[in-house]
PDB file of C-alpha atoms in Angstrom:
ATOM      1  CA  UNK A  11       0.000   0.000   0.000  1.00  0.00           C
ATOM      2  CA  UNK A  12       1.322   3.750  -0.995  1.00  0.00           C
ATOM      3  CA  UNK A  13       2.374   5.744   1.681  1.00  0.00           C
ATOM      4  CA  UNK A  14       0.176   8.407   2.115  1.00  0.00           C
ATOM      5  CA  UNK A  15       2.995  11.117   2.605  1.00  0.00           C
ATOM      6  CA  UNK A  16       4.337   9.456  -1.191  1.00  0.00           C
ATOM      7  CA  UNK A  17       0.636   9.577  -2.897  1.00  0.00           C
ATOM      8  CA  UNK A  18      -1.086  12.106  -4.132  1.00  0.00           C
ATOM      9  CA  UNK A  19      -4.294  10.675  -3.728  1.00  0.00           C
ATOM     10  CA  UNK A  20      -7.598  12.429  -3.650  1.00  0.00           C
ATOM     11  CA  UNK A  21     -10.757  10.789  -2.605  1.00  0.00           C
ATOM     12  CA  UNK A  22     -13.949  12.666  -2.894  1.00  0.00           C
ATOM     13  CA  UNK A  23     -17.363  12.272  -1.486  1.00  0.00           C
ATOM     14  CA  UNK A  24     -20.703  13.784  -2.326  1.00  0.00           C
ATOM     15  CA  UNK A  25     -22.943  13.714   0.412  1.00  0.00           C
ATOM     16  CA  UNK A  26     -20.941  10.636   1.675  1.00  0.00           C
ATOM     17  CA  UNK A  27     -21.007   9.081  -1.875  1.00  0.00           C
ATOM     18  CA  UNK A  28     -17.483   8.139  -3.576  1.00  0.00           C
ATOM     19  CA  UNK A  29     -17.073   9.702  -6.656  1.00  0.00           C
ATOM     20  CA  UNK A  30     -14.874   7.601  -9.020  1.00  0.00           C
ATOM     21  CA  UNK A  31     -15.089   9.000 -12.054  1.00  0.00           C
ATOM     22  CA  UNK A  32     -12.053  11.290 -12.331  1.00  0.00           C
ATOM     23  CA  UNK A  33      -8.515  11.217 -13.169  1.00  0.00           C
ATOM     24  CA  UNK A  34      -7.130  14.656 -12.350  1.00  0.00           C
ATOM     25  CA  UNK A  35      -8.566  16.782  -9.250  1.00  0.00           C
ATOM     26  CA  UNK A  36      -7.517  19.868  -7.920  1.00  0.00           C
ATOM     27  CA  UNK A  37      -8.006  21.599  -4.719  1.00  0.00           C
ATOM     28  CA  UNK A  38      -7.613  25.020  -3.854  1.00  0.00           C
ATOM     29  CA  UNK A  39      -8.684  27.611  -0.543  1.00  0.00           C
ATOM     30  CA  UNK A  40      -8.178  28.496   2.478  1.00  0.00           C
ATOM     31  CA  UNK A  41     -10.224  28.769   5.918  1.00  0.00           C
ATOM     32  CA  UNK A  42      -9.776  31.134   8.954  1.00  0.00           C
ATOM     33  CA  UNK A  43     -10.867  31.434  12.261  1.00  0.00           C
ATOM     34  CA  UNK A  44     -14.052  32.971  12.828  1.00  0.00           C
ATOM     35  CA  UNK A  45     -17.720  31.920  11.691  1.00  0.00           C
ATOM     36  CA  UNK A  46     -17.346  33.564   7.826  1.00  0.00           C
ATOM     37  CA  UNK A  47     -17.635  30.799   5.171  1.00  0.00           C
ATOM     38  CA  UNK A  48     -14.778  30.980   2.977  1.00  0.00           C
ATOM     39  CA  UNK A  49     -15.268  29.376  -0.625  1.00  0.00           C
ATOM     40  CA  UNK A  50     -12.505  25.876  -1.674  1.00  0.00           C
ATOM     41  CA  UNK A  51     -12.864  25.115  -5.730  1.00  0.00           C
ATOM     42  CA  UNK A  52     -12.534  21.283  -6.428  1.00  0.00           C
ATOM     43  CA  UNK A  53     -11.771  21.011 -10.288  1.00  0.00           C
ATOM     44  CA  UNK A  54     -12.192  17.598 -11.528  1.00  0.00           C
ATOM     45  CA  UNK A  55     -11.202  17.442 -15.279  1.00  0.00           C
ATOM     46  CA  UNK A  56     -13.342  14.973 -17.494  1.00  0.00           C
ATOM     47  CA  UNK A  57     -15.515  13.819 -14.664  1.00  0.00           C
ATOM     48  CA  UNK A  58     -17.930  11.101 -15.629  1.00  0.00           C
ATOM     49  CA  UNK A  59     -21.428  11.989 -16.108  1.00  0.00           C
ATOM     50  CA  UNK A  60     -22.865  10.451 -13.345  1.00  0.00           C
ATOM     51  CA  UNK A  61     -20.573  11.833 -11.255  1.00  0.00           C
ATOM     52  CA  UNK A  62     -21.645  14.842 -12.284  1.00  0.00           C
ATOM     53  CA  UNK A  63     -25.142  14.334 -11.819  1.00  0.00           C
ATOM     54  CA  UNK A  64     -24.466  13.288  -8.141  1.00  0.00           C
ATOM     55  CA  UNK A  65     -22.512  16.770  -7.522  1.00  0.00           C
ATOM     56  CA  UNK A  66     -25.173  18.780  -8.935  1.00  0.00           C
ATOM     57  CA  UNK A  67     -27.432  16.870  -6.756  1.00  0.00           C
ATOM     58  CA  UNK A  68     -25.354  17.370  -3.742  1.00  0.00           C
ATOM     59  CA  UNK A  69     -25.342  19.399  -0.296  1.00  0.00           C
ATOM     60  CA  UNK A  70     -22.526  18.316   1.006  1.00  0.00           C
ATOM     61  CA  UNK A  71     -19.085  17.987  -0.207  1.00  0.00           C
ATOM     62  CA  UNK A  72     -15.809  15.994   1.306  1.00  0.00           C
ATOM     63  CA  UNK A  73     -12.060  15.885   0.106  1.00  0.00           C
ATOM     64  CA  UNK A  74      -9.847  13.572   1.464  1.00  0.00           C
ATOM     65  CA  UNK A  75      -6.370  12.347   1.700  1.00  0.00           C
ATOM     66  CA  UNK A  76      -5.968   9.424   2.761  1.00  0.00           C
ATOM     67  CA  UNK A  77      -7.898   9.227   5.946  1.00  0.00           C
ATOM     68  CA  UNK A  78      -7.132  12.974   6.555  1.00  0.00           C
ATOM     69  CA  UNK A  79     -10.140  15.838   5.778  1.00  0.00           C
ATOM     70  CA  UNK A  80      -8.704  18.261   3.581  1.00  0.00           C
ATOM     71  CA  UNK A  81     -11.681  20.077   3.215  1.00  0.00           C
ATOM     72  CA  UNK A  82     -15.921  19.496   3.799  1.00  0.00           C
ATOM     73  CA  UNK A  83     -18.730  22.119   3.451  1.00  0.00           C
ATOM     74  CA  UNK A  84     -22.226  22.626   1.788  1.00  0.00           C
ATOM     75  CA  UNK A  85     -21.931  22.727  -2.184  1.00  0.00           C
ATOM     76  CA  UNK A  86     -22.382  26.439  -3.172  1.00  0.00           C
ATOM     77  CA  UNK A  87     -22.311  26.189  -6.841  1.00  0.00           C
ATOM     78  CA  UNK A  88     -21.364  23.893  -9.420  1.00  0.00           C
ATOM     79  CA  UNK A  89     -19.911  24.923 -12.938  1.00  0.00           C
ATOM     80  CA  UNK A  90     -19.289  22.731 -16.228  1.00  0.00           C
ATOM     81  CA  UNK A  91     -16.379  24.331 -18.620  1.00  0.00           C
ATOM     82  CA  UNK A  92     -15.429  23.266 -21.925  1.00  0.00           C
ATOM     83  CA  UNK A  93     -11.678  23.944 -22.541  1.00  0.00           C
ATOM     84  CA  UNK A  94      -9.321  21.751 -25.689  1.00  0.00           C
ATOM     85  CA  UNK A  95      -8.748  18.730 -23.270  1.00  0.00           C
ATOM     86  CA  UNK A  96     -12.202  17.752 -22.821  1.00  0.00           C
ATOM     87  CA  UNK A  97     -14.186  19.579 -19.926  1.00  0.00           C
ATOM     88  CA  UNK A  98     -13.200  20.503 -15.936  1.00  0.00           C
ATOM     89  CA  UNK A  99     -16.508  20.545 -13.494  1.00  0.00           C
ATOM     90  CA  UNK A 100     -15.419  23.430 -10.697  1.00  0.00           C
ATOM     91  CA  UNK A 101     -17.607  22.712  -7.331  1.00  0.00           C
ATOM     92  CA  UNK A 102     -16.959  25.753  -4.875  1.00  0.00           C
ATOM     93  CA  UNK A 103     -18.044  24.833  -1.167  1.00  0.00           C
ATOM     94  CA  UNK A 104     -17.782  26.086   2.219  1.00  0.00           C
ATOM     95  CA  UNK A 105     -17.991  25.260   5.715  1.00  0.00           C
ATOM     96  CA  UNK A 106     -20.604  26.822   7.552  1.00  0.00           C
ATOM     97  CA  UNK A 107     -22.637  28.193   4.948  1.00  0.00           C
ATOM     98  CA  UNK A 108     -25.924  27.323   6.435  1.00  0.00           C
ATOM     99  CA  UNK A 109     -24.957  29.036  10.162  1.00  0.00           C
ATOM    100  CA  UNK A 110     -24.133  31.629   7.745  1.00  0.00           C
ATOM    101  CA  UNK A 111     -27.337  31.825   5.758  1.00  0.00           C
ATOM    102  CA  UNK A 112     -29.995  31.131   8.683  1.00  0.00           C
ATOM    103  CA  UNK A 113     -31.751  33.589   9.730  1.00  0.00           C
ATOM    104  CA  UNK A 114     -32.284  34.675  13.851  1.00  0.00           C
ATOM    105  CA  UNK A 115     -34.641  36.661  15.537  1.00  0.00           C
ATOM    106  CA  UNK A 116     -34.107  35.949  19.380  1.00  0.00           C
ATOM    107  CA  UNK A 117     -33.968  37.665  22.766  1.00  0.00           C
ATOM    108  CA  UNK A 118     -32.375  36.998  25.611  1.00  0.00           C
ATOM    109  CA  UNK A 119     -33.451  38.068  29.295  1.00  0.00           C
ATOM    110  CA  UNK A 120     -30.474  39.491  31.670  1.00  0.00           C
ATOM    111  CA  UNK A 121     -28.475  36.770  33.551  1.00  0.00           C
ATOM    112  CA  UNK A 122     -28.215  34.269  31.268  1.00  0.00           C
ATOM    113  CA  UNK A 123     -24.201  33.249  30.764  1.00  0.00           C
ATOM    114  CA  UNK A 124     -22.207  33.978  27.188  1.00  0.00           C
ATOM    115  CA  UNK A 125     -22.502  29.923  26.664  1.00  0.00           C
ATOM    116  CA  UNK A 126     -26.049  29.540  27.378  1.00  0.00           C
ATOM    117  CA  UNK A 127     -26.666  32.422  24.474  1.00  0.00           C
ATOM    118  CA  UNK A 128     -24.424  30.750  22.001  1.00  0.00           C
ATOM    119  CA  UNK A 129     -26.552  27.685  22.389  1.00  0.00           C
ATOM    120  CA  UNK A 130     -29.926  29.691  22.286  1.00  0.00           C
ATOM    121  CA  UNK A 131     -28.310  31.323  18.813  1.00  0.00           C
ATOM    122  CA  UNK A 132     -27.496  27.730  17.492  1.00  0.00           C
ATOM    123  CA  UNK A 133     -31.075  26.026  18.497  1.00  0.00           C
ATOM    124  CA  UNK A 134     -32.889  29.211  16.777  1.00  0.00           C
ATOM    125  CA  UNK A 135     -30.881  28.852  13.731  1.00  0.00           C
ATOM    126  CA  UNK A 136     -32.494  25.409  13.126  1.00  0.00           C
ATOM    127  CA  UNK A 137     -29.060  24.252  11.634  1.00  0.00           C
ATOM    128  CA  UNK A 138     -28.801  21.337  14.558  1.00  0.00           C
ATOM    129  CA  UNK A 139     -25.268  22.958  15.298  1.00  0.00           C
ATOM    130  CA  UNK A 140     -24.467  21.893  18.513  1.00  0.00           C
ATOM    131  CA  UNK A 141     -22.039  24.084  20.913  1.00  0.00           C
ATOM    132  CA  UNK A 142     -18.602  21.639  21.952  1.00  0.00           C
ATOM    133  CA  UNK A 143     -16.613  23.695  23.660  1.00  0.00           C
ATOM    134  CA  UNK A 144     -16.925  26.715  26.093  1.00  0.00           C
ATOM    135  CA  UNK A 145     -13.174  27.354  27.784  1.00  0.00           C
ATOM    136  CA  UNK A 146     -12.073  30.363  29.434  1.00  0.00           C
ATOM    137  CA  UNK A 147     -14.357  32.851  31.204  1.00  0.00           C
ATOM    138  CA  UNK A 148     -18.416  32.444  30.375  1.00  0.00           C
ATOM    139  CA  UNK A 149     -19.522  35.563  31.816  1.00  0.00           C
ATOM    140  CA  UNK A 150     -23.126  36.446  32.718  1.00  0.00           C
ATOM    141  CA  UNK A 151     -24.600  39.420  31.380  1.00  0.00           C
ATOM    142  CA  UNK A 152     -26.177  41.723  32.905  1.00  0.00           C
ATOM    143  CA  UNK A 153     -28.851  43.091  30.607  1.00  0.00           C
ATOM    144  CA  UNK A 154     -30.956  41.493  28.084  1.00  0.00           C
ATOM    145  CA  UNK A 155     -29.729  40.878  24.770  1.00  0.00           C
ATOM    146  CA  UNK A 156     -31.847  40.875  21.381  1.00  0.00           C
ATOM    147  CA  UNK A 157     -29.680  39.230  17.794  1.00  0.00           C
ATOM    148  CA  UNK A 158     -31.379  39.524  14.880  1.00  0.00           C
ATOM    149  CA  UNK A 159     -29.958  38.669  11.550  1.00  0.00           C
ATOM    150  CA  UNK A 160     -27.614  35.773  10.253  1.00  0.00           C
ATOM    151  CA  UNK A 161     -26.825  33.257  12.700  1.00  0.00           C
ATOM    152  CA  UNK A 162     -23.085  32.937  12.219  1.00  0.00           C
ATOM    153  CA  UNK A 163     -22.863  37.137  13.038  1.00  0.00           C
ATOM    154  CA  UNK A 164     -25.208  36.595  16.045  1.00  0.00           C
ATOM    155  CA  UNK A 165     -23.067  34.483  17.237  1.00  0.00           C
ATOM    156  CA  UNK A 166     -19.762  36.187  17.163  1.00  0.00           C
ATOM    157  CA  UNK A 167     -21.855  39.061  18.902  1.00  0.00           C
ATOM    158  CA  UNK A 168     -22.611  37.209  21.727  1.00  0.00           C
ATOM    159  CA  UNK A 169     -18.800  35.529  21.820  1.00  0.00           C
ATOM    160  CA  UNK A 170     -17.312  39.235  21.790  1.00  0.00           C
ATOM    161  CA  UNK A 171     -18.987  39.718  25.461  1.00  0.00           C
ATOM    162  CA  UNK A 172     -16.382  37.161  26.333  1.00  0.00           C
ATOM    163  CA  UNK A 173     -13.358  38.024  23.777  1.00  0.00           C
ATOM    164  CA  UNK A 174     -13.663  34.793  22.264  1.00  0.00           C
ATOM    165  CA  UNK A 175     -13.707  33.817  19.249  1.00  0.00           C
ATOM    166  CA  UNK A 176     -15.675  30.518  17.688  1.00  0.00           C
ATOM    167  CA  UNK A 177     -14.594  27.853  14.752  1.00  0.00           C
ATOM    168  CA  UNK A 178     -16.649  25.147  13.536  1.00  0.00           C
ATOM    169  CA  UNK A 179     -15.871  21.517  13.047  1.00  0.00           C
ATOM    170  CA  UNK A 180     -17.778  18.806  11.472  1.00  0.00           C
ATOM    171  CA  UNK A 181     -19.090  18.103  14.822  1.00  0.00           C
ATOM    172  CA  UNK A 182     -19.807  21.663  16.082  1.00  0.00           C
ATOM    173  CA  UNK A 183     -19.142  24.740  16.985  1.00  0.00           C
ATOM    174  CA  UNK A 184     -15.773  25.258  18.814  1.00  0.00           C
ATOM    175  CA  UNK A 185     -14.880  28.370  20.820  1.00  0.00           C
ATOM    176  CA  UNK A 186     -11.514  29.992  21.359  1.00  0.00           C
ATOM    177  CA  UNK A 187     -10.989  32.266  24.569  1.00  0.00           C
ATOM    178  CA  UNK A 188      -9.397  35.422  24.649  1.00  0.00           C
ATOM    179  CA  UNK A 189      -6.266  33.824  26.492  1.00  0.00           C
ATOM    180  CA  UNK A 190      -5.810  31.358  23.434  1.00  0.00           C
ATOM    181  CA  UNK A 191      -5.426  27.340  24.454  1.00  0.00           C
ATOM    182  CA  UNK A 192      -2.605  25.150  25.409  1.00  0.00           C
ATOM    183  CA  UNK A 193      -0.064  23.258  22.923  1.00  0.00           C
ATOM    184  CA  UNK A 194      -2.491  20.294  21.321  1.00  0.00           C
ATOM    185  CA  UNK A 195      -0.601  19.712  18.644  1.00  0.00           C
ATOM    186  CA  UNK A 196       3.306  19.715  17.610  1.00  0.00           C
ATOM    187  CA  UNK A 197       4.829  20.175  14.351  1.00  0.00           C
ATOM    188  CA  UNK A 198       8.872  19.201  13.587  1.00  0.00           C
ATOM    189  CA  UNK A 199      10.771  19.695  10.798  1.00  0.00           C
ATOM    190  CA  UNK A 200       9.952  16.333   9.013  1.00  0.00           C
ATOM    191  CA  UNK A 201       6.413  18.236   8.436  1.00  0.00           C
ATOM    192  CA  UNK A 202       7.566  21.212   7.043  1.00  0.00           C
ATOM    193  CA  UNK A 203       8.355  22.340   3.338  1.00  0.00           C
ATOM    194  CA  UNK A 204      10.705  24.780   4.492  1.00  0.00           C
ATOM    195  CA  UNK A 205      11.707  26.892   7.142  1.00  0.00           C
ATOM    196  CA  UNK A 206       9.012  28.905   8.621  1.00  0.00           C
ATOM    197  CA  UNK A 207       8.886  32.477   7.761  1.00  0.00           C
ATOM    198  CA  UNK A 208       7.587  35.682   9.993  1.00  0.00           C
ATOM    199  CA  UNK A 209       5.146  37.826   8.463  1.00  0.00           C
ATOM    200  CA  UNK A 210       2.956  40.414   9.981  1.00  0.00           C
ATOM    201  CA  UNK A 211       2.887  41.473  13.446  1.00  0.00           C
ATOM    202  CA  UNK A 212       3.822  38.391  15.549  1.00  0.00           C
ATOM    203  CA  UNK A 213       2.975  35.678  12.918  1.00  0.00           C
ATOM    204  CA  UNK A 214       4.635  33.096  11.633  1.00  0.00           C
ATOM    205  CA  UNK A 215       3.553  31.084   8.206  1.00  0.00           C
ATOM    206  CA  UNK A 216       4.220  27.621   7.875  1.00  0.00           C
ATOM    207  CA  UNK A 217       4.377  25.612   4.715  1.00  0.00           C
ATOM    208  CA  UNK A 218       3.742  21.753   5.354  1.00  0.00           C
ATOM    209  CA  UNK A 219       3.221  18.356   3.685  1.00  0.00           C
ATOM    210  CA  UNK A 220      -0.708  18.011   3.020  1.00  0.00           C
ATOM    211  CA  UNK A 221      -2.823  16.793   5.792  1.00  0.00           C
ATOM    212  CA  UNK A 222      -5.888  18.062   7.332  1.00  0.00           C
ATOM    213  CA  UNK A 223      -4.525  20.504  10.132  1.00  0.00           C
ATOM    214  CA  UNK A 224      -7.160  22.040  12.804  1.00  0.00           C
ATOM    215  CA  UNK A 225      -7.782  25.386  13.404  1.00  0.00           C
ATOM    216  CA  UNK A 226      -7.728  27.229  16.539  1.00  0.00           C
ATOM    217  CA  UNK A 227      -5.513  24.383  18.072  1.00  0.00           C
ATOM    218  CA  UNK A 228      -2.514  25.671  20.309  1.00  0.00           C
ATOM    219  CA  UNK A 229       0.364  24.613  18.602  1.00  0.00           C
ATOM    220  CA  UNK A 230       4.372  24.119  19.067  1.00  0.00           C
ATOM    221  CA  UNK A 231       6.528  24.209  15.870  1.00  0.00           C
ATOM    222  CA  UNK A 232      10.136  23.221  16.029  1.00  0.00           C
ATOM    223  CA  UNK A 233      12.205  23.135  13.360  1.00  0.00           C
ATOM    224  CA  UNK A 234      16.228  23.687  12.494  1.00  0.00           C
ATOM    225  CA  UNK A 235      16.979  26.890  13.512  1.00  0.00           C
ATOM    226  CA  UNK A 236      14.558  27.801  16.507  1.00  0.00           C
ATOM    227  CA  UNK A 237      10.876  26.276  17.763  1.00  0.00           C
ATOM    228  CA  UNK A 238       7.569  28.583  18.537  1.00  0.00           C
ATOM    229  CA  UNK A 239       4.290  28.404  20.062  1.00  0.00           C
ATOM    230  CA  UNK A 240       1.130  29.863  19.151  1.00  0.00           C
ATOM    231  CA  UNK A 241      -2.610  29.664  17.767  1.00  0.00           C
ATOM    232  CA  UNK A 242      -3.726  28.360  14.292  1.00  0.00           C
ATOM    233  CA  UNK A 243      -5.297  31.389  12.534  1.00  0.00           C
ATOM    234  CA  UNK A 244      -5.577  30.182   9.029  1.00  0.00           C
ATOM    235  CA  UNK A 245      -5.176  27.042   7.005  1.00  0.00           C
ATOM    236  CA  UNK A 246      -4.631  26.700   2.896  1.00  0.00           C
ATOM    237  CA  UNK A 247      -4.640  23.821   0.780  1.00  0.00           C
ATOM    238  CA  UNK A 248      -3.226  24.041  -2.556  1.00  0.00           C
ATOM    239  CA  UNK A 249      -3.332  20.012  -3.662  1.00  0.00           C
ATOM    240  CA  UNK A 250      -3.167  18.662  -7.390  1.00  0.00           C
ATOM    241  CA  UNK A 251      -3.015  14.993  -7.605  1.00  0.00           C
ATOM    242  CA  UNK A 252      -1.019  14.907 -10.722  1.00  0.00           C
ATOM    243  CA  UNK A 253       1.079  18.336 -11.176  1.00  0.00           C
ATOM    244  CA  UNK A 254       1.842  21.269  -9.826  1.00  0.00           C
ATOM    245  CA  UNK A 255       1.261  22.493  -6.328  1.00  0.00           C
ATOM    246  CA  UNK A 256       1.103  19.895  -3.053  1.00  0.00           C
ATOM    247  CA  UNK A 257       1.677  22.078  -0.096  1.00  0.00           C
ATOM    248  CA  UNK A 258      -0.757  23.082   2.746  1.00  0.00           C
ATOM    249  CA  UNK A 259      -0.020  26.379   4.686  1.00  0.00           C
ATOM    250  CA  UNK A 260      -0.760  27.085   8.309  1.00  0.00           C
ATOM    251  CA  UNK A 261      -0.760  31.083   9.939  1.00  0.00           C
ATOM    252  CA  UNK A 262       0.214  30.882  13.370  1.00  0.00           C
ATOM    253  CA  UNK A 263       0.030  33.661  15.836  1.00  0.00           C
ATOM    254  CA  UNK A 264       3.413  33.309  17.892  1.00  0.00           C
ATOM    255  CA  UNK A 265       2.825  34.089  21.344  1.00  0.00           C
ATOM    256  CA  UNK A 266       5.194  37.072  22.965  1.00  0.00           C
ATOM    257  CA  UNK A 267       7.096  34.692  25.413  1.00  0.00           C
ATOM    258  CA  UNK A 268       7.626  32.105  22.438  1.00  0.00           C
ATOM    259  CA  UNK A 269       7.652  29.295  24.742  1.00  0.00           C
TER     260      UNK A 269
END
């Protein structure tokens, strides 16, 4: 069996469906943390029919890597293009397009915690969105609240109270406290592409063999010349299974005692 780290294998599922009609597939985007859906592409070149068919039939969309999630969202559109070697079929999905979609129109009497509202936001959004993870403070507030408008904004409204900051997962909706998290994951130099570079004001960009890294993990990176700890801000794939480009990037923000 091919190593993964040697292949560059990608499997992809429509609404948990293998599609096997392809050759050539690329993958291209980027995510952030925060609750705004940002568009991948997925071109598949010559893509059988009824593979085709199943995409434009589809609401959700997977790309894999072995057994590694490269990217997963709700398809947005779906485009057919004729070009000299046949035709390319370019799906564009995102995660969290439905939190961001849904409309709310909620109140919320005084007392009730920062948590508790988040959870309130997710039930009235009828997306079935549960809440996973609260750390940090979850302070109480003092007046009553009223959200009105898309879910996913609602929601970083009421996470603001606490200076946190929320990510979703294809479980839920993850939170981020102002403090940041602990190290959960470690990165050495046998996952990097090349050094890691600073850019910005205290951030440090990473370019790494392809694999489905989390976002707003606490992470440790140690490489040649130095190591670093921080928070995953942003993630980028940039994966063609035949030429050009196999790289994922990761934006870390370094934290000042660089422990």
């Amino acid at each position: 069996m091919m190593n993964d780290e040697l292949s560059r294998a990608l499997s992809v599922y429509a609404d948990g469906k293998a599609l096997t009609g392809f050759r050539h597939a690329c993958l291209t985007g980027r995510d952030a943390l925060g609750l705004y859906p940002m568009p991948f592409i997925l071109r598949l070149w010559n893509l059988a029919d009824s593979d085709y068919h199943l995409l434009r039939a589809a609401v959700g969309i997977s790309v894999m890597h072995g057994q590694s999630v490269l990217a997963a969202g709700r398809v947005s559109d779906v485009y057919l293009r004729l070009v000299p070697e046949g035709k390319i079929t370019e799906v564009v999905f995102a995660a969290g397009l439905g939190l961001w979609e849904a409309p709310v129109s909620l109140s919320v009497e005084a007392g009730v915690s920062v948590s508790e509202t988040v959870r309130r936001i997710l039930e009235a959004s009828g997306t079935g969105i549960p809440l996973l993870s609260f750390p940090g403070t979850d302070p109480v507030r003092s007046r009553g609240q009223a959200f009105y408008g898309r879910a996913a904004e609602c929601i970083e409204e009421a996470l603001s109270a606490a200076g946190a900051r929320g990510y979703l997962t294809g479980s839920g909706l993850c939170v981020v406290p102002a403090e940041g998290l602990p190290v959960s994951m470690e990165l050495s130099s046998a996952d990097l592409l090349s050094d890691p570079v600073f850019v910005g004001d205290g951030q440090l960009l990473l370019r790494t063999r392809i694999t489905g890294w989390p976002l707003g993990k606490g992470i440790r990176v140690k490489w040649k010349d130095g190591s670093r700890s921080g928070l995953v801000l942003e993630r980028a794939v940039d994966a063609d299974n035949l030429e050009g480009k196999w790289e994922s990037e990761l934006l870390i923000a370094v934290r000042p005692d660089h422990s």
